Amino acid sequence: MTSTPCWRCLARRRNQSSFLRTSTPASFQSNLPTTFLPSTTRPFTTTPTPHRKVKPAPKAKTPNIRQTNKHAKTYKIPAIGERKALRKRVILSNTNALEVGELVDLSASHVSKAAARELQGSVVGFAGETVDQLRAAEGFKPGQGWGFFRRPAALVRKETVEMAGLMDGVDAVEPGNGGRETVTRLLAGEKWSGKSVLMLQTMAMAFLKGWVVISFPEAIELTNASTAYAPLPKTPSSPQIYTQKDYTSALLARIAASNPTTLSTLHVTQSHASPPLPLQPNSTTLLSVAQSGARDPETAQRCFEILWAELTTPTTPIGPRKDVEGEGEGGKGEARPPILMTLDGIAHISRLSEYLDAEMRHIHATDLFLPRLFLEYISGTRGFPQGGMVLAEHSASNRPPRAIPAVELALRQLEGLYYPTTSTNSHPPSHTNLPPVDPKNPYTPIDPLALAPLQRIPLLKLAALTKPEARAVMEYYARSGLLRGTVSEGMVSERWTVSGGGVVGELERGCLGRAG
């Protein structure tokens, strides 16, 4: 029977093995069994030990799910100009509204002062052809609430009668006598007082009279650096002027689309240097000149200069033109109609624009060709030989983000000049004594380039509606099916008071629930 080994025997055996490794010769150790010679040291070698490759841990299997990009665009990108067209879209008809049968349309027989006075205090509609012309000239604005009614209509106010009288004064003088006046007005008033609608009515009357209407629907587009610009050839006696070819092309398109009948009867009567299209005197119509510039922005500036030179041609025999560079000898001019120029937002062309010159300085709006042309005519520096009217509106809803000191000062001066608080001063208004600085704050920097033209414009401040006018508007709402209840004296007084004393925009919002 074998004995069981104990821990002491095992320890003795381990010590013997270590002794044999150190004291026994190598030849003897090679003959010993391996159980007695455990090897714990690595033999000496000069070969480097290869690194052991560590196998990566196997990845956990994930389900086969299609990975999607969370930041990918899942919507359709609008095309170029689509958002602007949507912003400027105007709806002029509501098929759900009732047709007002007794509504009178504005016609050529209603544009005189006597006829307009008979219609004062009533709502008058616009005929289909006039609506097309106003739409082409962009006279309708998106926020005016035309989409509530069956068709466009507007109230004939006291200011509408005044505009008809001013236009009668222009037509009263026979063409060719040299005595026709160029009437200028600056429309002002609080927000939603009806300034844009009054300008729209004036444009409608001008179309019915056969005038040429040129409109700048949004003056901010002239100065916000949203269109291409380039310098014109500079003369030593004049500052550097810049042209905007894309905007000029769009302007010619509006002129051609809104005045097709009038321009098709007018012909080129002068010889022009470097014309962009073949011009045959007494054969080429002004409509073709405007359409040519509308098709090609590169030639739009020259086409506009030719069109403007022909529209401002006197009806008497003419010689060389001095106001347009490059014009030659002329013949006998045709009878040119009066011109109506309108601009919405005059504050935008009375400041520094967003355009930059070669020295990276902001270009003043008066150094742009089209704003400079408009300011020259509305300030009285230049006039139409055949007469006309120039209207500008100081918009309260579309103004620059910061108040312009020159515009605010000019408005206060003109309001004190034309609408004094006391009636003791019986002298006619004079623009010669207006100070160039603000007396309340003389250290406020005033732009003289913006202040000087504005101080020479007669002011027309729109007043609020009277209660009879408010009643006429509310009755029109009721006949259109948009206002429930009987239009009584109490209801008229209540809505007139709530609307700020007859502010037409507030009255419309209170009666129709239109969002501001």
PDB file of C-alpha atoms in Angstrom, residues 16-272:
ATOM      1  CA  GLN A  16      15.444  19.431  -5.234  1.00  0.00           C
ATOM      2  CA  SER A  17      14.331  20.379  -8.741  1.00  0.00           C
ATOM      3  CA  SER A  18      15.628  23.955  -8.384  1.00  0.00           C
ATOM      4  CA  PHE A  19      18.951  22.623  -7.002  1.00  0.00           C
ATOM      5  CA  LEU A  20      19.416  20.304  -9.929  1.00  0.00           C
ATOM      6  CA  ARG A  21      18.843  23.138 -12.407  1.00  0.00           C
ATOM      7  CA  THR A  22      21.576  25.243 -10.869  1.00  0.00           C
ATOM      8  CA  SER A  23      24.255  22.653  -9.930  1.00  0.00           C
ATOM      9  CA  THR A  24      23.828  19.816 -12.348  1.00  0.00           C
ATOM     10  CA  PRO A  25      25.727  20.023 -15.680  1.00  0.00           C
ATOM     11  CA  ALA A  26      23.778  20.580 -18.814  1.00  0.00           C
ATOM     12  CA  SER A  27      24.679  17.149 -20.220  1.00  0.00           C
ATOM     13  CA  PHE A  28      23.299  15.510 -17.107  1.00  0.00           C
ATOM     14  CA  GLN A  29      20.184  17.638 -17.022  1.00  0.00           C
ATOM     15  CA  SER A  30      19.316  16.604 -20.574  1.00  0.00           C
ATOM     16  CA  ASN A  31      19.066  12.994 -19.447  1.00  0.00           C
ATOM     17  CA  LEU A  32      16.764  13.701 -16.548  1.00  0.00           C
ATOM     18  CA  PRO A  33      13.038  13.208 -16.895  1.00  0.00           C
ATOM     19  CA  THR A  34      11.003  16.256 -17.623  1.00  0.00           C
ATOM     20  CA  THR A  35       8.989  15.864 -14.490  1.00  0.00           C
ATOM     21  CA  PHE A  36      12.064  16.681 -12.425  1.00  0.00           C
ATOM     22  CA  LEU A  37      13.275  19.593 -14.655  1.00  0.00           C
ATOM     23  CA  PRO A  38      10.489  22.082 -15.103  1.00  0.00           C
ATOM     24  CA  SER A  39      11.648  24.958 -17.384  1.00  0.00           C
ATOM     25  CA  THR A  40      10.568  28.417 -16.290  1.00  0.00           C
ATOM     26  CA  THR A  41      13.110  30.615 -18.162  1.00  0.00           C
ATOM     27  CA  ARG A  42      13.153  31.412 -21.878  1.00  0.00           C
ATOM     28  CA  PRO A  43      16.365  30.564 -23.767  1.00  0.00           C
ATOM     29  CA  PHE A  44      18.508  33.423 -24.993  1.00  0.00           C
ATOM     30  CA  THR A  45      17.906  34.488 -28.607  1.00  0.00           C
ATOM     31  CA  THR A  46      18.500  37.544 -30.781  1.00  0.00           C
ATOM     32  CA  THR A  47      15.315  37.112 -32.803  1.00  0.00           C
ATOM     33  CA  PRO A  48      12.603  39.628 -31.726  1.00  0.00           C
ATOM     34  CA  THR A  49       9.467  38.172 -30.343  1.00  0.00           C
ATOM     35  CA  PRO A  50       6.528  38.703 -32.730  1.00  0.00           C
ATOM     36  CA  HIS A  51       3.600  40.606 -31.340  1.00  0.00           C
ATOM     37  CA  ARG A  52       0.603  38.567 -30.677  1.00  0.00           C
ATOM     38  CA  LYS A  53      -2.377  39.607 -32.751  1.00  0.00           C
ATOM     39  CA  VAL A  54      -5.416  40.235 -30.665  1.00  0.00           C
ATOM     40  CA  LYS A  55      -8.577  39.328 -32.397  1.00  0.00           C
ATOM     41  CA  PRO A  56     -11.291  41.973 -31.991  1.00  0.00           C
ATOM     42  CA  ALA A  57     -14.360  41.005 -30.141  1.00  0.00           C
ATOM     43  CA  PRO A  58     -17.179  40.003 -32.425  1.00  0.00           C
ATOM     44  CA  LYS A  59     -19.719  42.742 -32.973  1.00  0.00           C
ATOM     45  CA  ALA A  60     -23.204  42.223 -31.812  1.00  0.00           C
ATOM     46  CA  LYS A  61     -25.540  41.543 -34.649  1.00  0.00           C
ATOM     47  CA  THR A  62     -28.044  44.371 -35.223  1.00  0.00           C
ATOM     48  CA  PRO A  63     -31.318  44.008 -37.021  1.00  0.00           C
ATOM     49  CA  ASN A  64     -31.300  45.031 -40.703  1.00  0.00           C
ATOM     50  CA  ILE A  65     -33.114  48.366 -40.346  1.00  0.00           C
ATOM     51  CA  ARG A  66     -32.729  51.079 -43.011  1.00  0.00           C
ATOM     52  CA  GLN A  67     -30.906  54.033 -41.537  1.00  0.00           C
ATOM     53  CA  THR A  68     -32.479  57.439 -42.380  1.00  0.00           C
ATOM     54  CA  ASN A  69     -30.849  60.886 -42.260  1.00  0.00           C
ATOM     55  CA  LYS A  70     -32.638  62.920 -39.640  1.00  0.00           C
ATOM     56  CA  HIS A  71     -31.427  66.190 -41.211  1.00  0.00           C
ATOM     57  CA  ALA A  72     -32.478  65.360 -44.758  1.00  0.00           C
ATOM     58  CA  LYS A  73     -34.920  67.802 -46.378  1.00  0.00           C
ATOM     59  CA  THR A  74     -38.249  66.102 -46.834  1.00  0.00           C
ATOM     60  CA  TYR A  75     -39.982  69.122 -48.401  1.00  0.00           C
ATOM     61  CA  LYS A  76     -39.825  70.654 -51.853  1.00  0.00           C
ATOM     62  CA  ILE A  77     -37.601  73.712 -52.126  1.00  0.00           C
ATOM     63  CA  PRO A  78     -39.570  76.652 -53.588  1.00  0.00           C
ATOM     64  CA  ALA A  79     -38.493  77.839 -56.996  1.00  0.00           C
ATOM     65  CA  ILE A  80     -36.806  81.177 -57.538  1.00  0.00           C
ATOM     66  CA  GLY A  81     -39.353  83.948 -57.050  1.00  0.00           C
ATOM     67  CA  GLU A  82     -42.088  81.623 -55.803  1.00  0.00           C
ATOM     68  CA  ARG A  83     -42.076  82.937 -52.240  1.00  0.00           C
ATOM     69  CA  LYS A  84     -42.082  86.545 -53.414  1.00  0.00           C
ATOM     70  CA  ALA A  85     -45.012  85.842 -55.732  1.00  0.00           C
ATOM     71  CA  LEU A  86     -46.870  84.230 -52.847  1.00  0.00           C
ATOM     72  CA  ARG A  87     -46.153  87.211 -50.616  1.00  0.00           C
ATOM     73  CA  LYS A  88     -47.377  89.677 -53.242  1.00  0.00           C
ATOM     74  CA  ARG A  89     -50.383  87.610 -54.314  1.00  0.00           C
ATOM     75  CA  VAL A  90     -53.601  89.617 -54.351  1.00  0.00           C
ATOM     76  CA  ILE A  91     -57.069  88.012 -54.408  1.00  0.00           C
ATOM     77  CA  LEU A  92     -59.633  90.377 -55.905  1.00  0.00           C
ATOM     78  CA  SER A  93     -62.788  88.256 -55.871  1.00  0.00           C
ATOM     79  CA  ASN A  94     -64.738  86.146 -53.398  1.00  0.00           C
ATOM     80  CA  THR A  95     -67.399  83.987 -55.018  1.00  0.00           C
ATOM     81  CA  ASN A  96     -69.048  83.383 -51.649  1.00  0.00           C
ATOM     82  CA  ALA A  97     -69.791  87.081 -51.175  1.00  0.00           C
ATOM     83  CA  LEU A  98     -73.075  88.515 -52.421  1.00  0.00           C
ATOM     84  CA  GLU A  99     -73.237  90.618 -55.552  1.00  0.00           C
ATOM     85  CA  VAL A 100     -74.188  94.223 -54.783  1.00  0.00           C
ATOM     86  CA  GLY A 101     -76.612  94.986 -57.583  1.00  0.00           C
ATOM     87  CA  GLU A 102     -76.851  98.755 -57.166  1.00  0.00           C
ATOM     88  CA  LEU A 103     -73.068  99.253 -57.145  1.00  0.00           C
ATOM     89  CA  VAL A 104     -72.021 101.961 -59.602  1.00  0.00           C
ATOM     90  CA  ASP A 105     -68.815 101.453 -61.613  1.00  0.00           C
ATOM     91  CA  LEU A 106     -66.258 104.210 -61.923  1.00  0.00           C
ATOM     92  CA  SER A 107     -66.294 105.383 -65.537  1.00  0.00           C
ATOM     93  CA  ALA A 108     -64.900 108.235 -67.607  1.00  0.00           C
ATOM     94  CA  SER A 109     -67.967 110.320 -66.820  1.00  0.00           C
ATOM     95  CA  HIS A 110     -67.259 110.157 -63.072  1.00  0.00           C
ATOM     96  CA  VAL A 111     -63.667 111.396 -63.015  1.00  0.00           C
ATOM     97  CA  SER A 112     -64.462 115.098 -63.040  1.00  0.00           C
ATOM     98  CA  LYS A 113     -64.691 117.048 -59.811  1.00  0.00           C
ATOM     99  CA  ALA A 114     -68.406 117.795 -60.210  1.00  0.00           C
ATOM    100  CA  ALA A 115     -69.265 114.141 -60.874  1.00  0.00           C
ATOM    101  CA  ALA A 116     -67.027 112.932 -58.061  1.00  0.00           C
ATOM    102  CA  ARG A 117     -68.719 115.309 -55.638  1.00  0.00           C
ATOM    103  CA  GLU A 118     -72.060 113.721 -56.460  1.00  0.00           C
ATOM    104  CA  LEU A 119     -70.620 110.295 -55.622  1.00  0.00           C
ATOM    105  CA  GLN A 120     -68.949 111.456 -52.409  1.00  0.00           C
ATOM    106  CA  GLY A 121     -69.936 109.267 -49.481  1.00  0.00           C
ATOM    107  CA  SER A 122     -70.821 106.230 -51.610  1.00  0.00           C
ATOM    108  CA  VAL A 123     -68.958 103.072 -52.538  1.00  0.00           C
ATOM    109  CA  VAL A 124     -68.021 102.855 -56.224  1.00  0.00           C
ATOM    110  CA  GLY A 125     -66.735  99.745 -57.995  1.00  0.00           C
ATOM    111  CA  PHE A 126     -64.046  99.321 -60.646  1.00  0.00           C
ATOM    112  CA  ALA A 127     -64.808  97.983 -64.102  1.00  0.00           C
ATOM    113  CA  GLY A 128     -63.071  94.890 -65.433  1.00  0.00           C
ATOM    114  CA  GLU A 129     -60.717  96.713 -67.802  1.00  0.00           C
ATOM    115  CA  THR A 130     -59.704  99.155 -65.080  1.00  0.00           C
ATOM    116  CA  VAL A 131     -59.066  96.271 -62.684  1.00  0.00           C
ATOM    117  CA  ASP A 132     -56.741  94.656 -65.236  1.00  0.00           C
ATOM    118  CA  GLN A 133     -54.790  97.873 -65.639  1.00  0.00           C
ATOM    119  CA  LEU A 134     -54.521  98.404 -61.888  1.00  0.00           C
ATOM    120  CA  ARG A 135     -53.377  94.836 -61.385  1.00  0.00           C
ATOM    121  CA  ALA A 136     -50.703  95.218 -64.087  1.00  0.00           C
ATOM    122  CA  ALA A 137     -49.477  98.415 -62.408  1.00  0.00           C
ATOM    123  CA  GLU A 138     -49.487  96.615 -59.019  1.00  0.00           C
ATOM    124  CA  GLY A 139     -51.855  99.154 -57.537  1.00  0.00           C
ATOM    125  CA  PHE A 140     -53.603  96.582 -55.357  1.00  0.00           C
ATOM    126  CA  LYS A 141     -51.834  95.637 -52.121  1.00  0.00           C
ATOM    127  CA  PRO A 142     -52.062  92.241 -50.387  1.00  0.00           C
ATOM    128  CA  GLY A 143     -53.263  93.622 -47.050  1.00  0.00           C
ATOM    129  CA  GLN A 144     -56.173  95.724 -48.308  1.00  0.00           C
ATOM    130  CA  GLY A 145     -58.883  93.070 -47.899  1.00  0.00           C
ATOM    131  CA  TRP A 146     -60.077  92.839 -51.501  1.00  0.00           C
ATOM    132  CA  GLY A 147     -60.621  89.100 -51.172  1.00  0.00           C
ATOM    133  CA  PHE A 148     -63.634  89.558 -48.883  1.00  0.00           C
ATOM    134  CA  PHE A 149     -65.899  91.012 -51.564  1.00  0.00           C
ATOM    135  CA  ARG A 150     -67.332  89.968 -54.887  1.00  0.00           C
ATOM    136  CA  ARG A 151     -65.299  92.518 -56.813  1.00  0.00           C
ATOM    137  CA  PRO A 152     -63.102  95.536 -55.975  1.00  0.00           C
ATOM    138  CA  ALA A 153     -64.798  98.726 -54.821  1.00  0.00           C
ATOM    139  CA  ALA A 154     -63.777 101.755 -52.781  1.00  0.00           C
ATOM    140  CA  LEU A 155     -65.369 104.669 -50.952  1.00  0.00           C
ATOM    141  CA  VAL A 156     -65.371 108.083 -52.637  1.00  0.00           C
ATOM    142  CA  ARG A 157     -64.000 110.374 -49.939  1.00  0.00           C
ATOM    143  CA  LYS A 158     -63.385 114.067 -49.664  1.00  0.00           C
ATOM    144  CA  GLU A 159     -59.754 113.496 -50.675  1.00  0.00           C
ATOM    145  CA  THR A 160     -60.914 111.580 -53.764  1.00  0.00           C
ATOM    146  CA  VAL A 161     -62.916 114.600 -54.875  1.00  0.00           C
ATOM    147  CA  GLU A 162     -59.856 116.783 -54.289  1.00  0.00           C
ATOM    148  CA  MET A 163     -57.730 114.523 -56.501  1.00  0.00           C
ATOM    149  CA  ALA A 164     -60.351 114.685 -59.250  1.00  0.00           C
ATOM    150  CA  GLY A 165     -60.265 118.480 -59.039  1.00  0.00           C
ATOM    151  CA  LEU A 166     -56.480 118.559 -59.352  1.00  0.00           C
ATOM    152  CA  MET A 167     -56.634 116.365 -62.441  1.00  0.00           C
ATOM    153  CA  ASP A 168     -59.303 118.620 -63.927  1.00  0.00           C
ATOM    154  CA  GLY A 169     -56.972 121.561 -63.438  1.00  0.00           C
ATOM    155  CA  VAL A 170     -54.289 119.817 -65.475  1.00  0.00           C
ATOM    156  CA  ASP A 171     -56.688 118.953 -68.318  1.00  0.00           C
ATOM    157  CA  ALA A 172     -58.276 122.408 -68.311  1.00  0.00           C
ATOM    158  CA  VAL A 173     -55.272 123.938 -70.107  1.00  0.00           C
ATOM    159  CA  GLU A 174     -55.067 123.132 -73.791  1.00  0.00           C
ATOM    160  CA  PRO A 175     -51.978 121.117 -74.750  1.00  0.00           C
ATOM    161  CA  GLY A 176     -49.260 123.030 -76.515  1.00  0.00           C
ATOM    162  CA  ASN A 177     -49.793 126.325 -74.692  1.00  0.00           C
ATOM    163  CA  GLY A 178     -47.012 125.600 -72.231  1.00  0.00           C
ATOM    164  CA  GLY A 179     -49.141 126.362 -69.199  1.00  0.00           C
ATOM    165  CA  ARG A 180     -49.985 122.876 -67.956  1.00  0.00           C
ATOM    166  CA  GLU A 181     -49.047 122.272 -64.357  1.00  0.00           C
ATOM    167  CA  THR A 182     -47.301 119.329 -62.765  1.00  0.00           C
ATOM    168  CA  VAL A 183     -49.181 118.718 -59.511  1.00  0.00           C
ATOM    169  CA  THR A 184     -47.268 117.105 -56.649  1.00  0.00           C
ATOM    170  CA  ARG A 185     -48.629 115.768 -53.377  1.00  0.00           C
ATOM    171  CA  LEU A 186     -47.235 113.844 -50.400  1.00  0.00           C
ATOM    172  CA  LEU A 187     -49.894 111.606 -48.850  1.00  0.00           C
ATOM    173  CA  ALA A 188     -49.549 111.208 -45.098  1.00  0.00           C
ATOM    174  CA  GLY A 189     -51.699 109.977 -42.252  1.00  0.00           C
ATOM    175  CA  GLU A 190     -51.829 107.379 -39.561  1.00  0.00           C
ATOM    176  CA  LYS A 191     -51.702 103.660 -40.202  1.00  0.00           C
ATOM    177  CA  TRP A 192     -54.661 102.170 -42.132  1.00  0.00           C
ATOM    178  CA  SER A 193     -56.086 105.601 -42.922  1.00  0.00           C
ATOM    179  CA  GLY A 194     -56.515 104.745 -46.631  1.00  0.00           C
ATOM    180  CA  LYS A 195     -53.474 106.327 -48.298  1.00  0.00           C
ATOM    181  CA  SER A 196     -52.795 103.403 -50.645  1.00  0.00           C
ATOM    182  CA  VAL A 197     -56.472 103.148 -51.618  1.00  0.00           C
ATOM    183  CA  LEU A 198     -56.564 106.885 -52.395  1.00  0.00           C
ATOM    184  CA  MET A 199     -53.533 106.436 -54.633  1.00  0.00           C
ATOM    185  CA  LEU A 200     -55.296 103.482 -56.255  1.00  0.00           C
ATOM    186  CA  GLN A 201     -58.362 105.613 -56.982  1.00  0.00           C
ATOM    187  CA  THR A 202     -56.164 108.318 -58.505  1.00  0.00           C
ATOM    188  CA  MET A 203     -54.525 105.739 -60.761  1.00  0.00           C
ATOM    189  CA  ALA A 204     -57.954 104.459 -61.824  1.00  0.00           C
ATOM    190  CA  MET A 205     -59.089 107.986 -62.735  1.00  0.00           C
ATOM    191  CA  ALA A 206     -55.849 108.552 -64.664  1.00  0.00           C
ATOM    192  CA  PHE A 207     -56.419 105.371 -66.681  1.00  0.00           C
ATOM    193  CA  LEU A 208     -59.953 106.473 -67.520  1.00  0.00           C
ATOM    194  CA  LYS A 209     -58.685 109.890 -68.608  1.00  0.00           C
ATOM    195  CA  GLY A 210     -56.093 108.346 -70.940  1.00  0.00           C
ATOM    196  CA  TRP A 211     -53.054 109.362 -68.932  1.00  0.00           C
ATOM    197  CA  VAL A 212     -49.821 107.362 -68.841  1.00  0.00           C
ATOM    198  CA  VAL A 213     -49.447 105.804 -65.387  1.00  0.00           C
ATOM    199  CA  ILE A 214     -45.998 104.913 -64.038  1.00  0.00           C
ATOM    200  CA  SER A 215     -46.000 103.319 -60.605  1.00  0.00           C
ATOM    201  CA  PHE A 216     -43.345 102.297 -58.104  1.00  0.00           C
ATOM    202  CA  PRO A 217     -45.412  99.952 -55.916  1.00  0.00           C
ATOM    203  CA  GLU A 218     -42.732  99.289 -53.271  1.00  0.00           C
ATOM    204  CA  ALA A 219     -39.901 101.789 -52.928  1.00  0.00           C
ATOM    205  CA  ILE A 220     -37.980  99.414 -50.684  1.00  0.00           C
ATOM    206  CA  GLU A 221     -37.118  97.325 -53.753  1.00  0.00           C
ATOM    207  CA  LEU A 222     -35.135 100.286 -55.078  1.00  0.00           C
ATOM    208  CA  THR A 223     -32.771 100.500 -52.115  1.00  0.00           C
ATOM    209  CA  ASN A 224     -32.487  97.078 -50.446  1.00  0.00           C
ATOM    210  CA  ALA A 225     -29.769  95.782 -52.810  1.00  0.00           C
ATOM    211  CA  SER A 226     -31.984  93.021 -54.196  1.00  0.00           C
ATOM    212  CA  THR A 227     -31.250  93.755 -57.853  1.00  0.00           C
ATOM    213  CA  ALA A 228     -28.198  94.274 -60.027  1.00  0.00           C
ATOM    214  CA  TYR A 229     -26.719  97.754 -60.376  1.00  0.00           C
ATOM    215  CA  ALA A 230     -23.964  99.402 -62.383  1.00  0.00           C
ATOM    216  CA  PRO A 231     -22.516 102.919 -62.742  1.00  0.00           C
ATOM    217  CA  LEU A 232     -23.554 105.108 -65.635  1.00  0.00           C
ATOM    218  CA  PRO A 233     -21.003 107.144 -67.616  1.00  0.00           C
ATOM    219  CA  LYS A 234     -20.033 110.050 -65.395  1.00  0.00           C
ATOM    220  CA  THR A 235     -19.818 113.674 -66.475  1.00  0.00           C
ATOM    221  CA  PRO A 236     -17.529 116.202 -64.731  1.00  0.00           C
ATOM    222  CA  SER A 237     -20.433 118.383 -63.591  1.00  0.00           C
ATOM    223  CA  SER A 238     -22.632 115.650 -62.111  1.00  0.00           C
ATOM    224  CA  PRO A 239     -22.153 113.006 -59.420  1.00  0.00           C
ATOM    225  CA  GLN A 240     -21.846 109.309 -60.115  1.00  0.00           C
ATOM    226  CA  ILE A 241     -25.268 107.846 -60.946  1.00  0.00           C
ATOM    227  CA  TYR A 242     -26.086 104.147 -60.832  1.00  0.00           C
ATOM    228  CA  THR A 243     -28.641 102.239 -62.844  1.00  0.00           C
ATOM    229  CA  GLN A 244     -30.609  99.096 -61.921  1.00  0.00           C
ATOM    230  CA  LYS A 245     -31.194  97.111 -65.083  1.00  0.00           C
ATOM    231  CA  ASP A 246     -33.427  94.373 -63.672  1.00  0.00           C
ATOM    232  CA  TYR A 247     -35.725  96.793 -61.873  1.00  0.00           C
ATOM    233  CA  THR A 248     -35.837  99.058 -64.930  1.00  0.00           C
ATOM    234  CA  SER A 249     -36.829  96.064 -67.054  1.00  0.00           C
ATOM    235  CA  ALA A 250     -39.618  95.190 -64.602  1.00  0.00           C
ATOM    236  CA  LEU A 251     -40.740  98.831 -64.588  1.00  0.00           C
ATOM    237  CA  LEU A 252     -40.978  98.873 -68.391  1.00  0.00           C
ATOM    238  CA  ALA A 253     -42.988  95.644 -68.249  1.00  0.00           C
ATOM    239  CA  ARG A 254     -45.474  97.285 -65.862  1.00  0.00           C
ATOM    240  CA  ILE A 255     -45.711 100.382 -68.046  1.00  0.00           C
ATOM    241  CA  ALA A 256     -46.347  98.318 -71.190  1.00  0.00           C
ATOM    242  CA  ALA A 257     -48.902  96.031 -69.511  1.00  0.00           C
ATOM    243  CA  SER A 258     -50.890  98.806 -67.818  1.00  0.00           C
ATOM    244  CA  ASN A 259     -50.882 101.368 -70.689  1.00  0.00           C
ATOM    245  CA  PRO A 260     -51.182  99.266 -73.864  1.00  0.00           C
ATOM    246  CA  THR A 261     -53.887 101.338 -75.554  1.00  0.00           C
ATOM    247  CA  THR A 262     -52.269 104.702 -74.906  1.00  0.00           C
ATOM    248  CA  LEU A 263     -48.721 103.705 -75.831  1.00  0.00           C
ATOM    249  CA  SER A 264     -49.814 101.919 -79.004  1.00  0.00           C
ATOM    250  CA  THR A 265     -51.129 105.242 -80.374  1.00  0.00           C
ATOM    251  CA  LEU A 266     -47.904 107.154 -79.651  1.00  0.00           C
ATOM    252  CA  HIS A 267     -44.928 106.955 -82.009  1.00  0.00           C
ATOM    253  CA  VAL A 268     -41.258 107.806 -81.920  1.00  0.00           C
ATOM    254  CA  THR A 269     -40.779 111.327 -83.309  1.00  0.00           C
ATOM    255  CA  GLN A 270     -37.064 111.915 -82.682  1.00  0.00           C
ATOM    256  CA  SER A 271     -33.754 110.463 -83.736  1.00  0.00           C
ATOM    257  CA  HIS A 272     -31.924 108.788 -80.851  1.00  0.00           C
TER     258      HIS A 272
END
